[in-house]
PDB file of C-alpha atoms and ligand atoms in Angstrom:
ATOM      1  CA  UNK A  10       0.000   0.000   0.000  1.00  0.00           C
ATOM      2  CA  UNK A  11       1.099   3.528  -0.777  1.00  0.00           C
ATOM      3  CA  UNK A  12       0.781   6.485   1.624  1.00  0.00           C
ATOM      4  CA  UNK A  13       0.484  10.025   0.267  1.00  0.00           C
ATOM      5  CA  UNK A  14       1.574  12.786   2.662  1.00  0.00           C
ATOM      6  CA  UNK A  15       0.712  16.451   2.059  1.00  0.00           C
ATOM      7  CA  UNK A  16       3.430  18.819   3.246  1.00  0.00           C
ATOM      8  CA  UNK A  17       3.226  22.614   3.267  1.00  0.00           C
ATOM      9  CA  UNK A  18       6.036  25.180   3.276  1.00  0.00           C
ATOM     10  CA  UNK A  19       5.314  27.848   5.901  1.00  0.00           C
ATOM     11  CA  UNK A  20       7.142  30.585   7.805  1.00  0.00           C
ATOM     12  CA  UNK A  21       9.209  28.778  10.449  1.00  0.00           C
ATOM     13  CA  UNK A  22       7.391  28.477  13.759  1.00  0.00           C
ATOM     14  CA  UNK A  23      10.240  30.249  15.604  1.00  0.00           C
ATOM     15  CA  UNK A  24      10.090  33.363  13.386  1.00  0.00           C
ATOM     16  CA  UNK A  25       8.197  36.401  14.656  1.00  0.00           C
ATOM     17  CA  UNK A  26       5.953  37.143  11.697  1.00  0.00           C
ATOM     18  CA  UNK A  27       5.718  40.680  10.294  1.00  0.00           C
ATOM     19  CA  UNK A  28       2.999  42.234   8.160  1.00  0.00           C
ATOM     20  CA  UNK A  29       4.167  43.570   4.772  1.00  0.00           C
ATOM     21  CA  UNK A  30       4.232  47.401   4.587  1.00  0.00           C
ATOM     22  CA  UNK A  31       1.396  47.391   2.006  1.00  0.00           C
ATOM     23  CA  UNK A  32      -0.671  45.214   4.427  1.00  0.00           C
ATOM     24  CA  UNK A  33      -1.469  42.649   1.755  1.00  0.00           C
ATOM     25  CA  UNK A  34      -0.139  39.766   3.830  1.00  0.00           C
ATOM     26  CA  UNK A  35       2.802  38.529   5.845  1.00  0.00           C
ATOM     27  CA  UNK A  36       6.416  39.226   4.946  1.00  0.00           C
ATOM     28  CA  UNK A  37       7.975  36.093   3.486  1.00  0.00           C
ATOM     29  CA  UNK A  38      10.997  37.624   1.716  1.00  0.00           C
ATOM     30  CA  UNK A  39      14.246  36.739   3.525  1.00  0.00           C
ATOM     31  CA  UNK A  40      12.293  34.894   6.208  1.00  0.00           C
ATOM     32  CA  UNK A  41      13.206  31.369   7.317  1.00  0.00           C
ATOM     33  CA  UNK A  42      10.696  28.921   5.883  1.00  0.00           C
ATOM     34  CA  UNK A  43      10.211  25.319   7.048  1.00  0.00           C
ATOM     35  CA  UNK A  44       7.884  22.382   6.748  1.00  0.00           C
ATOM     36  CA  UNK A  45       4.642  22.960   8.665  1.00  0.00           C
ATOM     37  CA  UNK A  46       5.172  21.156  12.029  1.00  0.00           C
ATOM     38  CA  UNK A  47       1.969  19.085  11.703  1.00  0.00           C
ATOM     39  CA  UNK A  48       3.142  17.959   8.243  1.00  0.00           C
ATOM     40  CA  UNK A  49       6.460  16.777   9.777  1.00  0.00           C
ATOM     41  CA  UNK A  50       4.357  14.625  12.109  1.00  0.00           C
ATOM     42  CA  UNK A  51       2.434  13.331   9.071  1.00  0.00           C
ATOM     43  CA  UNK A  52       5.675  12.355   7.282  1.00  0.00           C
ATOM     44  CA  UNK A  53       6.987  10.678  10.440  1.00  0.00           C
ATOM     45  CA  UNK A  54       3.794   8.639  10.853  1.00  0.00           C
ATOM     46  CA  UNK A  55       3.866   7.497   7.218  1.00  0.00           C
ATOM     47  CA  UNK A  56       7.508   6.435   7.613  1.00  0.00           C
ATOM     48  CA  UNK A  57       6.745   4.526  10.826  1.00  0.00           C
ATOM     49  CA  UNK A  58       3.863   2.706   9.086  1.00  0.00           C
ATOM     50  CA  UNK A  59       6.184   1.795   6.192  1.00  0.00           C
ATOM     51  CA  UNK A  60       8.898   0.656   8.607  1.00  0.00           C
ATOM     52  CA  UNK A  61       6.337  -1.502  10.439  1.00  0.00           C
ATOM     53  CA  UNK A  62       5.494  -3.207   7.127  1.00  0.00           C
ATOM     54  CA  UNK A  63       2.005  -1.692   6.887  1.00  0.00           C
ATOM     55  CA  UNK A  64       2.898   0.349   3.776  1.00  0.00           C
ATOM     56  CA  UNK A  65       5.290  -0.129   0.878  1.00  0.00           C
ATOM     57  CA  UNK A  66       5.865   3.433  -0.331  1.00  0.00           C
ATOM     58  CA  UNK A  67       5.625   6.980   1.032  1.00  0.00           C
ATOM     59  CA  UNK A  68       5.023   9.792  -1.468  1.00  0.00           C
ATOM     60  CA  UNK A  69       5.208  13.439  -0.323  1.00  0.00           C
ATOM     61  CA  UNK A  70       3.208  16.111  -2.167  1.00  0.00           C
ATOM     62  CA  UNK A  71       3.205  19.875  -1.963  1.00  0.00           C
ATOM     63  CA  UNK A  72       1.505  22.746  -3.740  1.00  0.00           C
ATOM     64  CA  UNK A  73       3.546  25.893  -3.913  1.00  0.00           C
ATOM     65  CA  UNK A  74       6.212  27.957  -5.689  1.00  0.00           C
ATOM     66  CA  UNK A  75       9.588  26.633  -6.880  1.00  0.00           C
ATOM     67  CA  UNK A  76      11.046  27.106  -3.376  1.00  0.00           C
ATOM     68  CA  UNK A  77       8.581  24.548  -1.983  1.00  0.00           C
ATOM     69  CA  UNK A  78      10.890  21.921  -3.471  1.00  0.00           C
ATOM     70  CA  UNK A  79      13.016  22.484  -0.308  1.00  0.00           C
ATOM     71  CA  UNK A  80      10.114  21.204   1.783  1.00  0.00           C
ATOM     72  CA  UNK A  81       9.835  18.124  -0.413  1.00  0.00           C
ATOM     73  CA  UNK A  82      13.603  17.557  -0.087  1.00  0.00           C
ATOM     74  CA  UNK A  83      13.163  17.664   3.701  1.00  0.00           C
ATOM     75  CA  UNK A  84      10.435  14.999   3.462  1.00  0.00           C
ATOM     76  CA  UNK A  85      12.696  12.922   1.180  1.00  0.00           C
ATOM     77  CA  UNK A  86      15.622  13.351   3.597  1.00  0.00           C
ATOM     78  CA  UNK A  87      13.413  12.149   6.453  1.00  0.00           C
ATOM     79  CA  UNK A  88      12.802   9.006   4.370  1.00  0.00           C
ATOM     80  CA  UNK A  89       9.942   9.536   1.876  1.00  0.00           C
ATOM     81  CA  UNK A  90      10.517   7.561  -1.321  1.00  0.00           C
ATOM     82  CA  UNK A  91       9.548  10.178  -3.901  1.00  0.00           C
ATOM     83  CA  UNK A  92       7.624  13.425  -4.245  1.00  0.00           C
ATOM     84  CA  UNK A  93       5.099  15.345  -6.323  1.00  0.00           C
ATOM     85  CA  UNK A  94       5.420  19.124  -6.655  1.00  0.00           C
ATOM     86  CA  UNK A  95       2.336  20.953  -7.895  1.00  0.00           C
ATOM     87  CA  UNK A  96       3.793  24.274  -8.999  1.00  0.00           C
ATOM     88  CA  UNK A  97       1.794  27.324  -8.044  1.00  0.00           C
ATOM     89  CA  UNK A  98       3.076  30.835  -7.385  1.00  0.00           C
ATOM     90  CA  UNK A  99       0.338  32.494  -5.344  1.00  0.00           C
ATOM     91  CA  UNK A 100      -0.621  36.146  -5.582  1.00  0.00           C
ATOM     92  CA  UNK A 101      -0.123  37.405  -1.983  1.00  0.00           C
ATOM     93  CA  UNK A 102      -3.619  38.903  -1.891  1.00  0.00           C
ATOM     94  CA  UNK A 103      -5.144  35.674  -3.192  1.00  0.00           C
ATOM     95  CA  UNK A 104      -3.536  32.820  -1.278  1.00  0.00           C
ATOM     96  CA  UNK A 105      -4.517  29.318  -2.267  1.00  0.00           C
ATOM     97  CA  UNK A 106      -7.516  28.398  -0.131  1.00  0.00           C
ATOM     98  CA  UNK A 107      -8.028  24.975   1.491  1.00  0.00           C
ATOM     99  CA  UNK A 108     -10.716  24.046  -1.049  1.00  0.00           C
ATOM    100  CA  UNK A 109      -8.328  24.649  -3.960  1.00  0.00           C
ATOM    101  CA  UNK A 110      -5.568  22.712  -2.157  1.00  0.00           C
ATOM    102  CA  UNK A 111      -8.017  19.881  -1.461  1.00  0.00           C
ATOM    103  CA  UNK A 112      -9.086  19.804  -5.150  1.00  0.00           C
ATOM    104  CA  UNK A 113      -5.436  19.553  -6.223  1.00  0.00           C
ATOM    105  CA  UNK A 114      -4.696  16.869  -3.623  1.00  0.00           C
ATOM    106  CA  UNK A 115      -7.755  14.983  -4.837  1.00  0.00           C
ATOM    107  CA  UNK A 116      -6.344  15.007  -8.385  1.00  0.00           C
ATOM    108  CA  UNK A 117      -2.930  13.828  -7.098  1.00  0.00           C
ATOM    109  CA  UNK A 118      -4.666  11.135  -5.041  1.00  0.00           C
ATOM    110  CA  UNK A 119      -6.594   9.884  -8.069  1.00  0.00           C
ATOM    111  CA  UNK A 120      -3.306   9.640 -10.012  1.00  0.00           C
ATOM    112  CA  UNK A 121      -1.246   8.050  -7.231  1.00  0.00           C
ATOM    113  CA  UNK A 122      -3.997   5.804  -5.832  1.00  0.00           C
ATOM    114  CA  UNK A 123      -2.718   5.647  -2.232  1.00  0.00           C
ATOM    115  CA  UNK A 124      -4.464   3.554   0.417  1.00  0.00           C
ATOM    116  CA  UNK A 125      -4.037   6.362   2.922  1.00  0.00           C
ATOM    117  CA  UNK A 126      -3.529  10.134   2.725  1.00  0.00           C
ATOM    118  CA  UNK A 127      -2.027  11.839   5.774  1.00  0.00           C
ATOM    119  CA  UNK A 128      -2.119  15.610   6.264  1.00  0.00           C
ATOM    120  CA  UNK A 129      -1.346  17.924   9.137  1.00  0.00           C
ATOM    121  CA  UNK A 130      -4.407  18.938  11.140  1.00  0.00           C
ATOM    122  CA  UNK A 131      -3.628  22.563  10.347  1.00  0.00           C
ATOM    123  CA  UNK A 132      -1.106  24.790   8.652  1.00  0.00           C
ATOM    124  CA  UNK A 133       0.437  27.236  11.124  1.00  0.00           C
ATOM    125  CA  UNK A 134       0.298  30.118   8.623  1.00  0.00           C
ATOM    126  CA  UNK A 135      -3.422  30.134   7.797  1.00  0.00           C
ATOM    127  CA  UNK A 136      -4.652  28.073  10.807  1.00  0.00           C
ATOM    128  CA  UNK A 137      -7.520  26.868   8.594  1.00  0.00           C
ATOM    129  CA  UNK A 138      -7.808  23.233   9.731  1.00  0.00           C
ATOM    130  CA  UNK A 139      -9.951  22.480   6.670  1.00  0.00           C
ATOM    131  CA  UNK A 140      -7.904  20.807   3.944  1.00  0.00           C
ATOM    132  CA  UNK A 141      -7.984  17.217   5.259  1.00  0.00           C
ATOM    133  CA  UNK A 142     -11.712  17.349   5.905  1.00  0.00           C
ATOM    134  CA  UNK A 143     -12.412  18.849   2.464  1.00  0.00           C
ATOM    135  CA  UNK A 144     -10.175  16.287   0.756  1.00  0.00           C
ATOM    136  CA  UNK A 145     -12.024  13.423   2.473  1.00  0.00           C
ATOM    137  CA  UNK A 146     -15.330  15.017   1.415  1.00  0.00           C
ATOM    138  CA  UNK A 147     -14.248  15.421  -2.220  1.00  0.00           C
ATOM    139  CA  UNK A 148     -12.939  11.840  -2.369  1.00  0.00           C
ATOM    140  CA  UNK A 149     -15.906  10.524  -0.366  1.00  0.00           C
ATOM    141  CA  UNK A 150     -13.402   8.695   1.831  1.00  0.00           C
ATOM    142  CA  UNK A 151     -13.708   8.246   5.613  1.00  0.00           C
ATOM    143  CA  UNK A 152     -11.654  10.635   7.732  1.00  0.00           C
ATOM    144  CA  UNK A 153      -9.840  10.388  11.057  1.00  0.00           C
ATOM    145  CA  UNK A 154      -8.932  13.918  12.118  1.00  0.00           C
ATOM    146  CA  UNK A 155      -6.660  15.029  15.011  1.00  0.00           C
ATOM    147  CA  UNK A 156      -5.097  11.563  15.203  1.00  0.00           C
ATOM    148  CA  UNK A 157      -3.011  10.852  18.299  1.00  0.00           C
ATOM    149  CA  UNK A 158      -2.538   7.156  17.426  1.00  0.00           C
ATOM    150  CA  UNK A 159      -2.849   5.255  14.133  1.00  0.00           C
ATOM    151  CA  UNK A 160      -2.924   1.480  13.665  1.00  0.00           C
ATOM    152  CA  UNK A 161      -3.248  -0.101  10.214  1.00  0.00           C
ATOM    153  CA  UNK A 162      -4.598  -3.567   9.534  1.00  0.00           C
ATOM    154  CA  UNK A 163      -3.389  -4.432   6.043  1.00  0.00           C
ATOM    155  CA  UNK A 164      -5.346  -7.702   5.861  1.00  0.00           C
ATOM    156  CA  UNK A 165      -8.693  -6.189   6.842  1.00  0.00           C
ATOM    157  CA  UNK A 166      -7.909  -2.876   5.049  1.00  0.00           C
ATOM    158  CA  UNK A 167      -8.862  -0.883   8.142  1.00  0.00           C
ATOM    159  CA  UNK A 168      -7.278   1.912  10.158  1.00  0.00           C
ATOM    160  CA  UNK A 169      -7.915   2.410  13.855  1.00  0.00           C
ATOM    161  CA  UNK A 170      -7.446   6.037  14.846  1.00  0.00           C
ATOM    162  CA  UNK A 171      -7.395   7.553  18.311  1.00  0.00           C
ATOM    163  CA  UNK A 172      -8.525  11.170  18.213  1.00  0.00           C
ATOM    164  CA  UNK A 173      -8.028  13.885  20.776  1.00  0.00           C
ATOM    165  CA  UNK A 174     -11.451  15.359  21.506  1.00  0.00           C
ATOM    166  CA  UNK A 175     -12.561  17.703  24.290  1.00  0.00           C
ATOM    167  CA  UNK A 176     -13.814  14.909  26.507  1.00  0.00           C
ATOM    168  CA  UNK A 177     -10.784  12.617  26.116  1.00  0.00           C
ATOM    169  CA  UNK A 178      -9.695  10.121  23.461  1.00  0.00           C
ATOM    170  CA  UNK A 179     -12.163   8.853  20.868  1.00  0.00           C
ATOM    171  CA  UNK A 180     -11.272   5.625  19.029  1.00  0.00           C
ATOM    172  CA  UNK A 181     -12.672   5.181  15.524  1.00  0.00           C
ATOM    173  CA  UNK A 182     -12.253   2.524  12.855  1.00  0.00           C
ATOM    174  CA  UNK A 183     -11.986   3.562   9.193  1.00  0.00           C
ATOM    175  CA  UNK A 184     -12.239   1.484   6.041  1.00  0.00           C
ATOM    176  CA  UNK A 185      -9.295   2.136   3.743  1.00  0.00           C
ATOM    177  CA  UNK A 186      -8.701   4.137   1.637  1.00  0.00           C
ATOM    178  CA  UNK A 187      -9.014   6.973   4.142  1.00  0.00           C
ATOM    179  CA  UNK A 188      -7.764  10.438   5.072  1.00  0.00           C
ATOM    180  CA  UNK A 189      -6.030  11.073   8.402  1.00  0.00           C
ATOM    181  CA  UNK A 190      -4.905  14.385   9.890  1.00  0.00           C
ATOM    182  CA  UNK A 191      -2.213  14.502  12.557  1.00  0.00           C
ATOM    183  CA  UNK A 192      -2.360  16.017  16.025  1.00  0.00           C
ATOM    184  CA  UNK A 193       0.652  17.141  18.046  1.00  0.00           C
ATOM    185  CA  UNK A 194       1.022  14.081  20.246  1.00  0.00           C
ATOM    186  CA  UNK A 195       0.950  11.474  17.438  1.00  0.00           C
ATOM    187  CA  UNK A 196       4.735  11.161  17.338  1.00  0.00           C
ATOM    188  CA  UNK A 197       8.052  12.964  17.613  1.00  0.00           C
ATOM    189  CA  UNK A 198       9.362  13.583  14.077  1.00  0.00           C
ATOM    190  CA  UNK A 199      12.916  12.400  13.347  1.00  0.00           C
ATOM    191  CA  UNK A 200      15.744  14.655  12.222  1.00  0.00           C
ATOM    192  CA  UNK A 201      17.148  13.989   8.772  1.00  0.00           C
ATOM    193  CA  UNK A 202      20.685  12.619   9.019  1.00  0.00           C
ATOM    194  CA  UNK A 203      23.454  13.942   6.752  1.00  0.00           C
ATOM    195  CA  UNK A 204      23.672  10.722   4.674  1.00  0.00           C
ATOM    196  CA  UNK A 205      19.900  10.827   4.185  1.00  0.00           C
ATOM    197  CA  UNK A 206      20.040  14.514   3.184  1.00  0.00           C
ATOM    198  CA  UNK A 207      22.626  13.539   0.537  1.00  0.00           C
ATOM    199  CA  UNK A 208      20.525  10.553  -0.592  1.00  0.00           C
ATOM    200  CA  UNK A 209      17.441  12.775  -0.900  1.00  0.00           C
ATOM    201  CA  UNK A 210      19.153  14.831  -3.613  1.00  0.00           C
ATOM    202  CA  UNK A 211      18.844  11.937  -6.058  1.00  0.00           C
ATOM    203  CA  UNK A 212      15.230  11.032  -5.234  1.00  0.00           C
ATOM    204  CA  UNK A 213      12.599  11.889  -7.840  1.00  0.00           C
ATOM    205  CA  UNK A 214      10.385  14.986  -7.585  1.00  0.00           C
ATOM    206  CA  UNK A 215       7.674  14.947 -10.252  1.00  0.00           C
ATOM    207  CA  UNK A 216       6.540  18.436 -11.281  1.00  0.00           C
ATOM    208  CA  UNK A 217       3.004  19.208 -12.460  1.00  0.00           C
ATOM    209  CA  UNK A 218       0.765  22.271 -12.628  1.00  0.00           C
ATOM    210  CA  UNK A 219      -2.846  22.635 -11.473  1.00  0.00           C
ATOM    211  CA  UNK A 220      -3.781  23.101 -15.166  1.00  0.00           C
ATOM    212  CA  UNK A 221      -2.168  19.782 -16.080  1.00  0.00           C
ATOM    213  CA  UNK A 222      -4.185  18.203 -13.280  1.00  0.00           C
ATOM    214  CA  UNK A 223      -7.271  19.874 -14.707  1.00  0.00           C
ATOM    215  CA  UNK A 224      -8.053  21.665 -11.453  1.00  0.00           C
ATOM    216  CA  UNK A 225      -9.631  25.109 -11.331  1.00  0.00           C
ATOM    217  CA  UNK A 226      -7.981  26.939  -8.435  1.00  0.00           C
ATOM    218  CA  UNK A 227      -9.722  30.279  -8.871  1.00  0.00           C
ATOM    219  CA  UNK A 228     -10.687  31.632  -5.492  1.00  0.00           C
ATOM    220  CA  UNK A 229     -13.737  33.656  -4.547  1.00  0.00           C
ATOM    221  CA  UNK A 230     -12.050  35.189  -1.532  1.00  0.00           C
ATOM    222  CA  UNK A 231      -9.757  38.196  -1.475  1.00  0.00           C
ATOM    223  CA  UNK A 232      -7.704  39.253   1.540  1.00  0.00           C
ATOM    224  CA  UNK A 233      -8.567  42.949   1.973  1.00  0.00           C
ATOM    225  CA  UNK A 234      -6.031  43.895   4.619  1.00  0.00           C
ATOM    226  CA  UNK A 235      -3.771  42.258   7.175  1.00  0.00           C
ATOM    227  CA  UNK A 236      -2.917  44.111  10.377  1.00  0.00           C
ATOM    228  CA  UNK A 237      -0.697  43.453  13.375  1.00  0.00           C
ATOM    229  CA  UNK A 238      -2.609  42.769  16.603  1.00  0.00           C
ATOM    230  CA  UNK A 239      -2.774  45.842  18.893  1.00  0.00           C
ATOM    231  CA  UNK A 240       0.300  46.212  21.093  1.00  0.00           C
ATOM    232  CA  UNK A 241      -0.274  45.089  24.674  1.00  0.00           C
ATOM    233  CA  UNK A 242      -0.103  47.875  27.257  1.00  0.00           C
ATOM    234  CA  UNK A 243       2.366  47.536  30.110  1.00  0.00           C
ATOM    235  CA  UNK A 244       0.952  45.924  33.264  1.00  0.00           C
ATOM    236  CA  UNK A 245       0.836  47.488  36.736  1.00  0.00           C
ATOM    237  CA  UNK A 246       1.690  45.950  40.093  1.00  0.00           C
ATOM    238  CA  UNK A 247      -1.035  46.507  42.697  1.00  0.00           C
ATOM    239  CA  UNK A 248      -0.301  46.636  46.384  1.00  0.00           C
ATOM    240  CA  UNK A 249      -3.444  45.011  47.751  1.00  0.00           C
ATOM    241  CA  UNK A 250      -6.509  42.900  46.955  1.00  0.00           C
ATOM    242  CA  UNK A 251      -8.705  45.918  47.753  1.00  0.00           C
ATOM    243  CA  UNK A 252      -6.917  47.933  45.088  1.00  0.00           C
ATOM    244  CA  UNK A 253      -7.417  45.055  42.617  1.00  0.00           C
ATOM    245  CA  UNK A 254     -11.129  44.890  43.411  1.00  0.00           C
ATOM    246  CA  UNK A 255     -11.398  48.653  43.015  1.00  0.00           C
ATOM    247  CA  UNK A 256      -9.718  48.524  39.580  1.00  0.00           C
ATOM    248  CA  UNK A 257     -11.881  45.612  38.419  1.00  0.00           C
ATOM    249  CA  UNK A 258     -14.995  47.481  39.536  1.00  0.00           C
ATOM    250  CA  UNK A 259     -14.230  51.066  38.468  1.00  0.00           C
ATOM    251  CA  UNK A 260     -11.622  50.828  35.666  1.00  0.00           C
ATOM    252  CA  UNK A 261     -12.317  47.491  33.958  1.00  0.00           C
ATOM    253  CA  UNK A 262     -15.997  47.533  35.020  1.00  0.00           C
ATOM    254  CA  UNK A 263     -16.131  43.753  35.098  1.00  0.00           C
ATOM    255  CA  UNK A 264     -17.510  43.411  38.628  1.00  0.00           C
TER     256      UNK A 264
HETATM  257  P1  AMP B  15      -5.015  23.923   6.549  1.00  0.00           P
HETATM  258  O1  AMP B  15      -6.355  23.311   6.271  1.00  0.00           O
HETATM  259  O2  AMP B  15      -4.658  25.042   5.592  1.00  0.00           O
HETATM  260  O3  AMP B  15      -4.850  24.344   7.992  1.00  0.00           O
HETATM  261  O4  AMP B  15      -3.907  22.798   6.257  1.00  0.00           O
HETATM  262  C1  AMP B  15      -4.003  21.499   6.802  1.00  0.00           C
HETATM  263  C2  AMP B  15      -3.047  20.572   6.100  1.00  0.00           C
HETATM  264  O5  AMP B  15      -3.339  20.528   4.697  1.00  0.00           O
HETATM  265  C3  AMP B  15      -1.556  20.920   6.171  1.00  0.00           C
HETATM  266  O6  AMP B  15      -0.955  20.503   7.381  1.00  0.00           O
HETATM  267  C4  AMP B  15      -1.027  20.130   4.976  1.00  0.00           C
HETATM  268  O7  AMP B  15      -0.893  18.754   5.286  1.00  0.00           O
HETATM  269  C5  AMP B  15      -2.161  20.294   3.958  1.00  0.00           C
HETATM  270  N1  AMP B  15      -1.873  21.465   3.088  1.00  0.00           N
HETATM  271  C6  AMP B  15      -2.403  22.705   3.182  1.00  0.00           C
HETATM  272  N2  AMP B  15      -1.878  23.508   2.223  1.00  0.00           N
HETATM  273  C7  AMP B  15      -0.998  22.748   1.524  1.00  0.00           C
HETATM  274  C8  AMP B  15      -0.122  22.983   0.413  1.00  0.00           C
HETATM  275  N3  AMP B  15      -0.042  24.184  -0.177  1.00  0.00           N
HETATM  276  N4  AMP B  15       0.647  21.958  -0.030  1.00  0.00           N
HETATM  277  C9  AMP B  15       0.563  20.737   0.561  1.00  0.00           C
HETATM  278  N5  AMP B  15      -0.225  20.451   1.607  1.00  0.00           N
HETATM  279  C10 AMP B  15      -0.999  21.438   2.078  1.00  0.00           C
END
């Protein structure tokens, strides 16, 4: 069985993001970019399933500009077998929306015919948490979102997924093929070793365009303006509980 993993290139989680002077979006020029952390967890899980004998091949896919190839190389250096790069250079005011990404991933899925597609539960740049659900909907495949544990039964063609929900852990059973999205506690992604980084350079990255996949990615949403959150005011140290109560009552008016 093949596993397809969707990986997104995003501003590195440790970078303090800045809004572009024209307020059309976030500054990405000369900013460190990395694989979305939830996608790293998705790659790791696919590799563990392959190493456990539950899958034969791991294919990483991304949709993005030429530089997104770096993200695919990272997935290949972690251990993915090959990659698919859907080339798309987004207009900053019209970023690719989850529905368009899901339509493209659907087309890639129909070409690759994986038994399982794993995505991150959310991309840390848009925080949408929609793509996996939309992909499952478009494919009419079952979905296990926010997975904190995944078990595959190759014989029965089923996946058992533990999901983190508000009340605890929900365990569900999915018929394969299925879509799974990863939560933070699913695993601890491995670091790529130097020999594997070297090996990744010779692995195959297939390039396609949304047009070649016959996918219409036109969006009906336009980002009007992006603004920094208001700066927090400095705090004050109060000398007594009475003073606190007074401030809550008369200044904040919450009592
Ligand atoms: P989102 O719904 O935007 O929060 O993204 C959820 C997940 O969808 C990500 O963790 C990725 O696995 C996948 N995804 C979103 N955008 C892309 C993209 N441009 N290329 C590849 N995968 C993506």
